[in-house]
């Protein structure tokens, strides 16, 4: 939003011109937010081999207005949890952070707590504390999820 201030104008034009599918137009947040801009977003997850023995899982979010991908998180295969969960403990932390961010975008306001429900930490979260509860002036929804984890699965020995 900060790098493309005209995005809300473009969203409005695309809405007027009927460019959105029913899954957007009939979404509960869109229906319950008349007159408020609601950006349709996509979560994209992809496994990428970086060396013969290692790879990463990348998590990107982009909105369907600008189509600009923003890298949200990246996990190195060699640094995933090794407790026997096949990396789930590490990946779950990313899901919690993404969920926390998406909840804020659906509500259209900055979060009031950390991703785990605890209060913001003094010093480390002062910037979040200053913004907590303030409205964005827009909302966003996750319209769909795309994933291509073939590379990740191959590096983890999973069937493709």
PDB file of N, CA, C and O in Angstrom, residues 8 36-37 108 135-139:
ATOM      1  N   UNK A   8      -5.756   1.710  -4.437  1.00  0.00           N
ATOM      2  CA  UNK A   8      -7.178   1.729  -4.063  1.00  0.00           C
ATOM      3  C   UNK A   8      -8.035   2.285  -5.187  1.00  0.00           C
ATOM      4  O   UNK A   8      -9.161   1.830  -5.403  1.00  0.00           O
ATOM      5  N   UNK A  36     -16.115   0.245   1.604  1.00  0.00           N
ATOM      6  CA  UNK A  36     -14.734   0.165   2.079  1.00  0.00           C
ATOM      7  C   UNK A  36     -13.936  -0.721   1.122  1.00  0.00           C
ATOM      8  O   UNK A  36     -14.383  -1.791   0.742  1.00  0.00           O
ATOM      9  N   UNK A  37     -12.743  -0.268   0.727  1.00  0.00           N
ATOM     10  CA  UNK A  37     -11.937  -1.087  -0.183  1.00  0.00           C
ATOM     11  C   UNK A  37     -11.486  -2.397   0.467  1.00  0.00           C
ATOM     12  O   UNK A  37     -11.049  -2.400   1.617  1.00  0.00           O
ATOM     13  N   UNK A 108      -9.035  -4.919   9.052  1.00  0.00           N
ATOM     14  CA  UNK A 108      -8.720  -3.572   8.576  1.00  0.00           C
ATOM     15  C   UNK A 108      -8.058  -2.701   9.626  1.00  0.00           C
ATOM     16  O   UNK A 108      -8.138  -1.481   9.570  1.00  0.00           O
ATOM     17  N   UNK A 135      -6.939   1.956  12.409  1.00  0.00           N
ATOM     18  CA  UNK A 135      -7.476   1.425  11.158  1.00  0.00           C
ATOM     19  C   UNK A 135      -6.531   1.689   9.997  1.00  0.00           C
ATOM     20  O   UNK A 135      -5.853   2.706   9.958  1.00  0.00           O
ATOM     21  N   UNK A 136      -6.539   0.753   9.034  1.00  0.00           N
ATOM     22  CA  UNK A 136      -5.746   0.908   7.807  1.00  0.00           C
ATOM     23  C   UNK A 136      -6.415   1.854   6.819  1.00  0.00           C
ATOM     24  O   UNK A 136      -5.754   2.501   6.035  1.00  0.00           O
ATOM     25  N   UNK A 137      -7.750   1.837   6.808  1.00  0.00           N
ATOM     26  CA  UNK A 137      -8.486   2.549   5.762  1.00  0.00           C
ATOM     27  C   UNK A 137      -8.842   1.616   4.608  1.00  0.00           C
ATOM     28  O   UNK A 137      -9.383   2.037   3.594  1.00  0.00           O
ATOM     29  N   UNK A 138      -8.554   0.368   4.754  1.00  0.00           N
ATOM     30  CA  UNK A 138      -8.840  -0.673   3.773  1.00  0.00           C
ATOM     31  C   UNK A 138      -8.832  -2.012   4.490  1.00  0.00           C
ATOM     32  O   UNK A 138      -8.391  -2.111   5.621  1.00  0.00           O
ATOM     33  N   UNK A 139      -9.332  -3.024   3.809  1.00  0.00           N
ATOM     34  CA  UNK A 139      -9.273  -4.394   4.303  1.00  0.00           C
ATOM     35  C   UNK A 139      -8.692  -5.261   3.194  1.00  0.00           C
ATOM     36  O   UNK A 139      -8.564  -4.819   2.056  1.00  0.00           O
TER      37      UNK A 139
END
